[in-house]
Coordinates of C-alpha atoms in Angstrom, one line a residue:
Chain Q
M1 CA 13.4 -47.5 7.4
K2 CA 12.4 -43.4 8.4
V3 CA 10.6 -42.7 4.9
S4 CA 7.8 -44.7 3.3
G5 CA 6.4 -44.6 0.0
K6 CA 4.5 -42.6 0.7
D7 CA 7.0 -39.7 1.7
V8 CA 8.7 -40.5 -1.7
E9 CA 5.2 -39.7 -3.4
N10 CA 5.0 -36.2 -1.7
V11 CA 8.3 -35.2 -2.2
A12 CA 8.1 -36.0 -6.2
G13 CA 4.8 -34.2 -6.1
L14 CA 6.2 -31.2 -4.5
S15 CA 9.0 -31.1 -7.3
R16 CA 6.4 -31.7 -9.8
L17 CA 8.1 -35.5 -10.8
R18 CA 7.1 -38.5 -11.4
I19 CA 8.1 -41.7 -10.4
T20 CA 7.4 -45.0 -12.1
E21 CA 7.1 -48.0 -10.2
D22 CA 9.5 -50.1 -10.5
K23 CA 11.8 -46.8 -9.3
M24 CA 10.2 -46.8 -6.2
D25 CA 12.4 -49.1 -4.0
K26 CA 15.6 -47.7 -5.2
Y27 CA 14.8 -44.2 -4.3
L28 CA 13.5 -45.7 -0.7
I29 CA 16.8 -47.0 -0.1
E30 CA 18.9 -43.5 -1.6
F31 CA 16.2 -41.4 0.9
N32 CA 16.6 -43.6 3.9
D33 CA 20.4 -43.1 3.1
F34 CA 20.9 -39.9 3.5
L35 CA 18.9 -39.2 6.4
E36 CA 21.2 -41.7 8.2
Y37 CA 23.9 -39.4 7.2
V38 CA 22.4 -37.0 9.1
D39 CA 21.3 -38.6 11.8
M40 CA 25.2 -39.1 12.2
L41 CA 25.9 -35.7 12.1
Q42 CA 23.1 -34.9 14.6
K43 CA 25.4 -36.9 17.2
V44 CA 28.0 -34.4 16.3
D45 CA 28.1 -31.8 19.8
T46 CA 27.5 -27.9 18.6
E47 CA 27.3 -27.0 22.2
N48 CA 29.7 -23.9 21.3
V49 CA 29.9 -23.3 18.0
E50 CA 28.1 -20.5 16.2
P51 CA 24.7 -20.9 13.6
T52 CA 26.7 -21.1 10.0
A53 CA 24.7 -19.1 7.3
H54 CA 26.7 -19.2 4.7
V55 CA 30.1 -21.2 4.0
L56 CA 32.0 -18.3 2.7
P57 CA 33.7 -15.9 5.6
L58 CA 31.9 -12.9 3.5
Q59 CA 28.9 -10.4 4.4
N60 CA 27.4 -7.7 2.9
V61 CA 28.2 -8.0 -1.0
F62 CA 25.9 -5.1 -2.4
R63 CA 25.7 -3.7 -6.0
E64 CA 24.6 0.1 -6.3
D65 CA 21.0 0.7 -7.8
E66 CA 22.5 1.3 -11.3
I67 CA 20.5 0.2 -14.3
K68 CA 22.1 -2.5 -16.4
P69 CA 21.1 -3.5 -19.9
S70 CA 18.6 -6.2 -20.5
L71 CA 19.1 -8.6 -22.4
D72 CA 17.3 -8.8 -25.9
R73 CA 13.7 -10.3 -25.8
D74 CA 14.8 -13.2 -28.9
M75 CA 17.7 -13.8 -27.0
A76 CA 15.8 -14.0 -23.5
L77 CA 13.0 -16.1 -25.6
S78 CA 15.6 -18.4 -27.6
N79 CA 15.6 -21.2 -24.9
A80 CA 11.9 -21.1 -24.6
P81 CA 10.3 -24.2 -25.9
E82 CA 6.9 -22.2 -26.2
K83 CA 6.8 -18.8 -27.0
E84 CA 3.9 -16.4 -28.5
N85 CA 3.8 -12.6 -29.0
G86 CA 6.8 -12.1 -27.1
Y87 CA 5.7 -14.1 -24.0
F88 CA 6.9 -17.6 -22.9
K89 CA 4.3 -20.1 -23.5
V90 CA 3.4 -22.6 -20.6
P91 CA 0.8 -25.2 -20.4
R92 CA -2.3 -23.7 -18.4
I93 CA -2.0 -24.0 -15.0
I94 CA -4.7 -24.2 -12.0
E95 CA -4.2 -26.3 -9.4
Chain D
M1 CA -24.0 -17.3 19.5
E2 CA -21.7 -14.3 18.9
Y3 CA -18.9 -14.2 16.9
E4 CA -15.7 -12.1 17.2
A5 CA -13.4 -12.1 13.5
V6 CA -9.8 -12.5 13.8
I7 CA -8.3 -10.7 11.2
G8 CA -4.0 -10.1 10.2
L9 CA -2.7 -8.9 6.8
E10 CA 0.4 -9.3 4.8
I11 CA 0.9 -7.0 3.0
H12 CA 3.4 -6.7 -0.5
S13 CA 5.2 -3.2 -1.2
E14 CA 7.2 -3.0 -4.3
L15 CA 9.8 -0.8 -3.7
K16 CA 11.2 2.1 -5.8
T17 CA 14.3 1.1 -6.5
K18 CA 15.5 1.8 -10.3
T19 CA 17.0 -1.7 -10.7
K20 CA 15.4 -5.2 -9.7
I21 CA 16.8 -6.4 -6.3
F22 CA 19.6 -9.0 -7.8
C23 CA 20.7 -7.2 -11.3
G24 CA 20.3 -4.4 -13.0
C25 CA 17.3 -5.1 -14.6
E26 CA 15.0 -2.3 -14.9
T27 CA 11.5 -2.2 -12.9
S28 CA 9.6 0.7 -14.1
F29 CA 6.0 -0.5 -15.1
G30 CA 4.2 -0.9 -18.4
A31 CA 7.2 -1.8 -20.5
E32 CA 7.2 -4.2 -23.1
Q33 CA 6.7 -7.9 -22.0
N34 CA 9.9 -9.6 -21.6
T35 CA 11.9 -6.8 -22.5
H36 CA 13.5 -6.3 -18.5
V37 CA 14.9 -9.7 -17.9
C38 CA 18.3 -10.9 -18.1
P39 CA 19.9 -13.9 -17.3
V40 CA 20.3 -14.0 -13.2
C41 CA 15.8 -12.8 -13.3
L42 CA 15.4 -15.4 -15.3
G43 CA 17.1 -17.7 -13.2
L44 CA 19.6 -19.2 -16.4
P45 CA 22.3 -21.6 -14.7
G46 CA 25.3 -20.4 -13.7
V47 CA 24.4 -16.8 -12.6
L48 CA 24.9 -15.2 -9.5
P49 CA 22.6 -12.8 -8.0
V50 CA 24.0 -9.7 -6.2
V51 CA 21.9 -8.2 -3.6
N52 CA 20.5 -4.3 -4.4
K53 CA 22.2 -1.9 -1.7
R54 CA 18.7 0.2 -1.8
V55 CA 16.3 -2.7 -1.0
V56 CA 18.3 -3.4 1.7
E57 CA 18.7 1.0 3.0
F58 CA 14.7 0.8 2.4
A59 CA 13.6 -2.2 3.9
I60 CA 15.8 -0.8 7.3
K61 CA 13.7 2.7 7.2
A62 CA 10.4 0.9 6.6
G63 CA 11.7 -1.6 9.9
I64 CA 12.4 2.0 12.1
A65 CA 9.0 3.5 10.5
L66 CA 6.9 0.7 11.6
N67 CA 9.1 0.2 15.1
C68 CA 10.7 -2.8 14.3
T69 CA 13.9 -4.1 16.0
I70 CA 16.1 -4.4 13.4
N71 CA 18.4 -7.7 12.8
K72 CA 21.6 -7.0 12.5
F73 CA 22.8 -10.7 10.9
S74 CA 20.1 -11.2 8.3
K75 CA 20.0 -13.5 5.5
F76 CA 18.2 -14.7 2.6
D77 CA 16.8 -18.1 1.9
R78 CA 14.4 -20.7 -0.9
K79 CA 11.0 -20.8 -0.5
N80 CA 10.5 -23.7 -3.1
Y81 CA 7.2 -23.7 -4.8
Y82 CA 6.5 -24.6 -8.4
Y83 CA 4.8 -22.4 -10.9
P84 CA 5.3 -20.8 -14.1
D85 CA 5.8 -16.9 -12.8
L86 CA 8.9 -18.6 -10.5
P87 CA 11.3 -19.1 -13.9
K88 CA 14.0 -20.5 -10.6
N89 CA 11.4 -22.4 -9.0
F90 CA 11.8 -21.0 -5.8
Q91 CA 11.6 -17.5 -4.6
T92 CA 14.6 -15.7 -2.7
S93 CA 13.1 -14.7 0.4
Q94 CA 13.4 -14.0 4.0
F95 CA 12.7 -16.9 6.3
D96 CA 14.1 -17.0 10.1
L97 CA 16.5 -13.8 10.3
P98 CA 14.2 -11.2 8.1
I99 CA 16.0 -7.8 7.8
A100 CA 12.5 -6.6 10.6
E101 CA 11.3 -7.8 13.1
H102 CA 8.5 -6.8 16.1
G103 CA 7.0 -3.4 15.5
Y104 CA 3.6 -1.7 15.7
V105 CA 1.5 0.5 13.5
D106 CA -1.1 3.1 16.0
I107 CA -4.4 2.9 13.7
N108 CA -7.4 5.3 14.6
V109 CA -10.8 3.8 14.6
D110 CA -14.0 5.9 15.3
G111 CA -12.0 8.2 17.3
R112 CA -9.9 5.0 19.6
T113 CA -6.3 4.3 18.9
K114 CA -5.4 0.8 18.0
R115 CA -1.9 -0.8 18.2
I116 CA -1.9 -3.3 14.9
R117 CA 1.4 -5.4 16.5
V118 CA 3.5 -6.1 13.3
T119 CA 5.7 -9.9 12.9
R120 CA 7.7 -9.0 11.0
I121 CA 9.2 -7.1 8.2
H122 CA 11.5 -9.7 5.3
M123 CA 12.7 -8.7 1.7
E124 CA 12.1 -10.9 -1.2
E125 CA 11.5 -10.2 -5.2
D126 CA 8.3 -10.0 -6.6
A127 CA 7.2 -13.2 -9.3
G128 CA 6.1 -12.5 -12.7
K129 CA 3.4 -12.0 -14.6
L130 CA 1.0 -14.8 -15.8
V131 CA -1.5 -13.6 -18.9
H132 CA -4.3 -16.0 -19.9
S133 CA -5.0 -16.0 -23.1
G134 CA -9.4 -17.3 -23.5
N135 CA -11.7 -15.2 -21.5
T136 CA -10.7 -17.0 -18.7
I137 CA -8.3 -19.3 -16.7
K138 CA -10.6 -22.1 -17.0
D139 CA -10.9 -22.3 -20.6
S140 CA -7.6 -21.2 -21.4
A141 CA -5.1 -24.0 -23.1
S142 CA -2.3 -22.4 -22.0
S143 CA -0.4 -19.0 -20.5
N144 CA 2.2 -16.9 -21.6
V145 CA 4.2 -15.9 -19.0
D146 CA 5.5 -12.2 -18.8
Y147 CA 8.8 -12.0 -16.4
N148 CA 9.2 -7.9 -16.7
R149 CA 8.6 -8.4 -12.7
T150 CA 10.0 -10.9 -11.6
G151 CA 13.2 -10.0 -9.4
V152 CA 11.2 -6.2 -8.5
P153 CA 12.3 -5.8 -5.1
L154 CA 9.6 -6.5 -2.0
I155 CA 8.9 -6.1 1.4
E156 CA 6.5 -8.3 3.1
I157 CA 5.1 -6.6 6.0
V158 CA 3.4 -9.4 7.9
S159 CA 1.0 -8.4 11.2
E160 CA 0.1 -10.5 14.2
P161 CA -3.7 -11.1 14.2
D162 CA -4.7 -8.2 15.8
M163 CA -7.6 -6.8 13.9
R164 CA -11.5 -7.4 14.7
T165 CA -13.4 -5.5 11.6
P166 CA -13.0 -4.8 7.9
E167 CA -12.8 -1.5 8.9
E168 CA -9.9 -2.0 11.2
A169 CA -8.0 -4.0 8.3
R170 CA -8.5 -1.3 6.1
V171 CA -7.6 1.5 8.1
Y172 CA -4.6 -0.5 8.9
M173 CA -3.4 -1.6 4.8
E174 CA -4.0 3.0 4.5
K175 CA -2.1 3.1 7.5
V176 CA 0.8 1.7 6.2
K177 CA 0.6 2.6 2.8
S178 CA 0.9 6.2 4.7
I179 CA 4.0 5.7 5.9
L180 CA 5.6 4.0 3.4
E181 CA 5.2 7.1 1.0
Y182 CA 6.2 9.3 3.7
I183 CA 9.5 7.2 4.3
D184 CA 9.4 7.7 0.4
V185 CA 10.4 3.8 -0.1
S186 CA 7.4 2.8 -2.5
N187 CA 5.4 4.7 -4.8
C188 CA 2.6 2.9 -3.2
K189 CA 0.1 2.8 -6.8
M190 CA -2.5 0.2 -6.0
E191 CA -3.7 0.6 -9.7
E192 CA 0.1 -0.4 -11.0
G193 CA 0.0 -3.0 -7.9
N194 CA 2.7 -1.5 -6.1
L195 CA 0.8 -2.3 -2.7
R196 CA -1.4 -6.0 -2.8
A197 CA -2.6 -7.7 0.4
D198 CA -3.5 -11.0 1.2
V199 CA -6.2 -11.0 3.8
N200 CA -6.5 -13.9 6.7
V201 CA -9.4 -14.2 8.4
S202 CA -11.0 -16.5 11.0
L203 CA -14.0 -16.5 13.4
R204 CA -13.7 -17.9 17.4
P205 CA -16.8 -16.9 19.7
E206 CA -16.6 -13.9 21.4
G207 CA -14.8 -14.0 24.4
T208 CA -12.3 -17.0 23.5
E209 CA -9.1 -17.2 22.5
K210 CA -8.6 -20.2 20.7
L211 CA -8.4 -19.4 16.6
G212 CA -10.7 -20.9 14.7
T213 CA -9.7 -22.1 11.1
K214 CA -8.8 -19.2 8.7
A215 CA -9.1 -18.8 5.1
E216 CA -6.7 -16.6 2.9
M217 CA -7.3 -13.8 0.7
K218 CA -4.7 -13.2 -2.1
N219 CA -4.1 -10.2 -3.8
I220 CA -6.0 -8.0 -2.7
N221 CA -5.2 -4.5 -4.3
S222 CA -7.3 -1.8 -3.0
F223 CA -8.5 -0.4 -0.1
K224 CA -11.8 -0.7 -0.5
M225 CA -11.5 -5.0 -1.8
A226 CA -10.4 -5.7 1.6
E227 CA -13.2 -4.2 3.7
N228 CA -15.1 -6.3 0.9
A229 CA -13.5 -9.1 0.4
L230 CA -13.3 -9.3 4.4
E231 CA -17.5 -8.1 5.0
Y232 CA -18.2 -10.7 2.4
E233 CA -15.6 -13.9 3.9
I234 CA -16.8 -13.0 7.9
D235 CA -21.0 -13.6 7.2
R236 CA -20.0 -16.3 5.0
Q237 CA -17.9 -18.1 7.5
R238 CA -20.6 -17.2 9.8
E239 CA -23.1 -18.6 8.1
I240 CA -21.3 -22.2 7.8
L241 CA -20.4 -22.1 11.8
E242 CA -24.3 -20.7 12.6
D243 CA -25.5 -24.2 10.4
G244 CA -23.5 -25.7 12.6
G245 CA -20.5 -26.8 9.6
H246 CA -16.8 -26.2 10.5
I247 CA -14.5 -24.2 7.8
V248 CA -12.2 -25.7 5.8
Q249 CA -8.5 -24.3 5.6
E250 CA -8.4 -23.1 2.2
T251 CA -7.0 -19.9 -0.2
R252 CA -10.1 -18.1 -1.7
T253 CA -10.1 -15.4 -4.4
W254 CA -12.1 -12.2 -4.0
D255 CA -14.5 -11.9 -7.3
D256 CA -14.7 -8.1 -7.4
N257 CA -18.0 -8.2 -10.0
K258 CA -19.3 -10.8 -8.4
G259 CA -19.0 -9.4 -4.9
M260 CA -18.2 -13.4 -3.1
T261 CA -15.0 -15.1 -2.4
L262 CA -14.8 -18.1 -4.3
S263 CA -12.3 -21.4 -3.3
M264 CA -9.3 -21.9 -5.0
R265 CA -7.7 -24.5 -3.4
T266 CA -8.1 -26.1 0.0
K267 CA -5.1 -27.0 2.3
E268 CA -5.2 -31.3 2.6
Q269 CA -1.3 -30.6 1.9
A270 CA 0.1 -28.8 4.1
Q271 CA 2.3 -26.5 1.6
D272 CA 5.5 -27.2 2.2
Y273 CA 8.1 -24.6 0.9
R274 CA 11.0 -26.0 2.0
Y275 CA 12.3 -23.1 2.8
M276 CA 16.7 -23.9 2.6
P277 CA 19.4 -21.1 2.9
E278 CA 20.3 -19.5 0.2
P279 CA 23.4 -20.1 -0.8
D280 CA 24.3 -18.1 -3.8
L281 CA 23.6 -14.5 -1.0
V282 CA 26.3 -13.7 2.1
P283 CA 24.8 -12.4 4.8
I284 CA 23.7 -9.0 6.0
I285 CA 25.2 -7.5 8.8
T286 CA 24.0 -3.7 9.7
T287 CA 25.5 -1.7 12.3
D288 CA 24.0 0.7 14.7
E289 CA 25.9 3.2 13.4
Q290 CA 24.0 2.5 9.9
I291 CA 21.1 2.4 11.6
E292 CA 20.7 5.1 13.7
V293 CA 21.5 7.0 10.5
L294 CA 19.1 5.9 8.4
K295 CA 16.9 6.8 11.3
Q296 CA 17.9 10.4 11.2
S297 CA 16.7 10.6 7.2
L298 CA 13.6 9.8 7.9
P299 CA 11.2 12.6 7.2
M300 CA 8.8 13.4 10.5
L301 CA 5.9 10.5 9.9
P302 CA 2.0 11.0 9.8
D303 CA 1.2 10.8 13.2
A304 CA 4.0 12.8 14.5
R305 CA 2.7 15.6 11.6
K306 CA -0.9 15.1 13.0
T307 CA 0.2 15.8 16.8
K308 CA 2.4 19.3 15.2
L309 CA -0.7 20.7 13.5
M310 CA -3.5 19.9 16.7
E311 CA -1.0 20.9 18.9
E312 CA 0.6 23.9 17.2
H313 CA -2.1 24.9 14.9
G314 CA -5.1 23.9 16.8
L315 CA -6.3 22.0 13.9
S316 CA -9.3 18.8 15.0
A317 CA -7.8 15.5 15.2
Y318 CA -10.3 15.0 12.3
D319 CA -8.8 17.5 9.7
A320 CA -5.2 17.2 10.9
G321 CA -5.7 13.5 10.5
I322 CA -7.4 14.3 6.8
I323 CA -4.5 16.4 5.7
T324 CA -1.4 14.4 6.9
N325 CA -2.7 11.2 5.6
S326 CA -0.4 12.2 2.4
R327 CA 2.6 13.2 2.7
A328 CA 2.2 15.4 -0.1
M329 CA -0.9 17.3 1.3
A330 CA 0.2 17.8 4.5
E331 CA 3.5 20.0 3.2
Y332 CA 1.3 21.5 0.8
F333 CA -0.8 22.7 3.7
D334 CA 2.7 23.6 5.5
D335 CA 3.3 26.1 2.5
I336 CA 0.2 27.4 2.9
I337 CA -0.1 28.5 6.1
C338 CA 4.3 29.4 6.0
D339 CA 3.1 33.1 5.3
G340 CA 0.9 33.4 8.1
A341 CA -2.8 32.7 6.1
D342 CA -4.7 31.7 8.4
V343 CA -4.7 28.1 9.9
K344 CA -8.7 26.9 9.8
L345 CA -9.3 28.6 6.2
A346 CA -6.4 26.8 4.6
A347 CA -7.3 23.1 6.4
N348 CA -11.2 24.0 4.8
W349 CA -9.6 25.2 1.3
L350 CA -7.1 22.3 1.0
M351 CA -10.0 20.0 2.0
G352 CA -12.7 21.6 0.0
D353 CA -12.3 23.1 -3.4
L354 CA -8.9 22.3 -3.7
S355 CA -9.5 18.8 -3.6
K356 CA -12.9 18.4 -5.0
Q357 CA -11.1 20.2 -8.3
L358 CA -8.0 17.7 -8.0
H359 CA -10.8 14.9 -7.3
A360 CA -12.4 16.0 -10.5
E361 CA -10.1 16.6 -13.1
N362 CA -8.2 13.6 -11.4
K363 CA -4.8 15.4 -10.6
D364 CA -2.2 14.7 -7.5
I365 CA -1.9 17.8 -5.4
Q366 CA 2.0 17.6 -6.7
N367 CA 0.4 18.9 -9.9
S368 CA -2.0 21.4 -8.5
P369 CA -3.1 24.6 -10.8
V370 CA -2.8 26.3 -7.9
S371 CA -0.1 26.6 -6.3
A372 CA 0.1 26.5 -2.6
K373 CA 2.0 30.1 -2.1
Y374 CA -0.6 31.6 -4.3
L375 CA -3.8 29.8 -2.3
G376 CA -2.3 31.6 0.9
K377 CA -2.1 34.5 -0.7
M378 CA -6.0 34.0 -1.0
I379 CA -6.5 33.7 2.0
K380 CA -5.0 36.1 3.6
L381 CA -6.8 38.5 1.0
V382 CA -10.2 37.3 2.1
E383 CA -8.6 37.5 6.3
K384 CA -7.5 41.5 5.3
G385 CA -11.4 42.0 3.7
V386 CA -10.1 42.4 0.4
I387 CA -12.6 40.1 -1.0
S388 CA -15.1 38.3 0.4
S389 CA -15.2 34.0 0.3
K390 CA -17.8 34.4 -2.1
I391 CA -16.1 36.3 -4.2
A392 CA -12.2 34.1 -3.3
K393 CA -13.9 31.1 -4.2
E394 CA -14.1 33.4 -8.0
V395 CA -10.5 34.2 -7.6
F396 CA -9.9 30.4 -6.8
G397 CA -11.4 29.2 -10.5
E398 CA -9.4 32.1 -12.0
M399 CA -6.3 30.5 -10.5
W400 CA -7.3 27.2 -10.9
K401 CA -7.7 28.0 -15.0
T402 CA -5.1 30.3 -15.6
G403 CA -2.4 30.2 -12.5
A404 CA -2.4 33.9 -12.0
E405 CA -1.3 35.5 -9.1
P406 CA -4.9 36.5 -6.8
E407 CA -3.9 39.9 -6.5
A408 CA -3.7 40.0 -10.2
I409 CA -6.7 38.6 -10.9
V410 CA -8.8 40.5 -7.8
K411 CA -7.5 43.9 -9.7
E412 CA -7.8 43.0 -13.1
K413 CA -11.6 41.7 -12.3
G414 CA -12.0 44.7 -10.3
L415 CA -13.3 42.2 -7.7
V416 CA -12.2 44.5 -4.3
Q417 CA -14.6 44.2 -1.9
I418 CA -17.1 47.0 -1.5
T419 CA -16.0 47.5 2.3
D420 CA -16.9 51.8 1.5
T421 CA -20.4 52.3 4.0
A422 CA -21.5 55.1 1.5
A423 CA -21.3 53.1 -1.4
I424 CA -22.9 50.0 -0.1
E425 CA -25.3 52.2 1.7
K426 CA -27.4 53.4 -1.7
I427 CA -27.6 49.6 -3.4
V428 CA -29.2 49.0 0.3
D429 CA -31.6 51.8 0.0
T430 CA -32.4 50.7 -3.6
V431 CA -32.9 47.2 -2.4
I432 CA -35.1 48.1 0.4
A433 CA -37.5 50.6 -2.3
D434 CA -37.9 48.0 -4.8
N435 CA -39.0 45.0 -2.1
P436 CA -41.6 46.3 0.3
K437 CA -43.1 43.1 0.6
P438 CA -39.8 41.3 2.3
V439 CA -39.2 44.6 4.2
A440 CA -42.5 44.4 5.4
D441 CA -42.5 41.1 6.2
Y442 CA -38.8 41.8 8.4
K443 CA -41.3 44.2 10.4
G444 CA -43.8 42.6 10.6
G445 CA -41.3 40.2 12.8
N446 CA -40.1 37.7 10.1
V447 CA -36.6 38.1 11.0
K448 CA -35.8 35.2 8.4
S449 CA -36.7 37.8 5.2
I450 CA -33.8 39.5 6.1
G451 CA -31.2 36.9 3.8
F452 CA -33.4 37.8 1.2
L453 CA -32.3 41.3 1.1
V454 CA -29.1 40.8 2.2
G455 CA -29.2 38.3 -1.0
Q456 CA -30.1 41.3 -3.1
V457 CA -27.6 43.2 -2.3
M458 CA -24.9 41.1 -3.1
K459 CA -26.3 40.8 -6.3
A460 CA -27.0 43.8 -6.8
S461 CA -23.0 44.4 -6.1
K462 CA -21.7 42.0 -8.0
G463 CA -20.6 39.8 -4.9
K464 CA -18.4 42.6 -4.1
A465 CA -20.6 44.0 -0.8
N466 CA -19.1 42.8 2.5
P467 CA -21.5 41.0 3.8
G468 CA -21.0 41.8 7.1
T469 CA -21.8 45.9 6.5
V470 CA -24.7 44.9 4.5
N471 CA -26.2 43.2 7.2
T472 CA -25.4 46.0 10.0
L473 CA -26.9 48.3 7.5
L474 CA -29.9 46.4 6.7
K475 CA -30.7 46.1 10.7
T476 CA -30.1 49.5 11.4
K477 CA -32.4 50.9 8.3
L478 CA -35.1 48.7 9.0
V479 CA -35.9 49.8 12.7

């Protein structure tokens, strides 16, 4: 096993996910499978291969600094679970 | 044991583009909440960000001005963290291939020049703003989010830990602001949060190399605050170390009202941002030619301008430093002297009366009621002896009020200096006759009492007599 239950908890914590006890084994196995797959990739000889920053053969895609209309506020807020005075309302966050 | 502070700064500067970094939403400050947002900056599913060309230009300009190497291959990355000011749950930033690296800024503290190395400059998007409904964050049940600022372009300028005192940190911050203003890539309005710094500080025994555990203070948005926060934090850490304790690596917040730093969060769990290349944005390739064009477009920078004022016009390092601190002031100065006004007088008027008046009325020099051209004309009137420097203050006050030409004011108010010896002589005679006591004192050897007599003559002439002539006449008559 490359990862422990603690690693899974840590990753879940960073992603703000709650993982129930009964799912733990499932994730543990899946995480390990992923990492073993990556290990396989690591074995490929990349000696003379340029690192890839992007999968498409594209570069320098820019737009001019020109103002485009923004969304109407009601529209922008329309998917918000909660709103208040034109704001998105979220639970109090203290780390 | 003596301790030495080790200070590094991360300066975030908003770039003065019209639109956000990845979408066409406006960046202007102070709009109604959530009115400058669109599917891209709100991070709605299925949208594609496209880089604002001007952001890259501005970042490269900043890189050149801060003596960096421009990376000809640069890319964006996702910095993952969960906080409601980021609608996407990641910040689009740059990780291993920032736009610029390995620069430096020379600062001047106590007459000595010190080089502060710039590690890197990267481009990123600003986050939104949280508004807490209660009095403090602790008694709010919820927070409200305004995403107008989300996606406003930022450059982050990271320094090496090369500063040793709070003063050096402040001067470095001021210098960076000055340079960014000169090259016109940021408004640098501190009150609007255009320029903010995260300040890192640790202590180590003097003479040792190993870095101590640091504390980070986030979002310091004034020079004074940076200096105060650092002073407090250095004292706090020193006390802990002297008591045999150890510093906990943590993020602290500076409470400007209380004048102290408070712990925000400790880094028990190292922050893991899980950077990954941004798949929605393609790499940025910059050529030598493009860099050269941008380099040529830059104006003369504060240091070069300062040297020029010292070498070509003989100003002191102090005066030249103050005048070139802001580009607007340096340009105003050039405009005063371009028609031949005396350089030293120009410097004095600019740093003295004009600055004082601008400050008192909270005006920028760009909006000065007295134009540089008229101030130059007025200084020439003083040089030619048409008006005395005392009358000049009156003329200046009038120019400030009305914006009129100095010659017109002098003419209209009859302020031309009396240089006619006969006319002054008459006044001198009257003053001597009316003030037997000071006259006797002077004759009796109290040289200082001549000052009083000069004053009386000036008063009688309504300030228009040439003080030099008055002095000479009095001295001849009182032998």
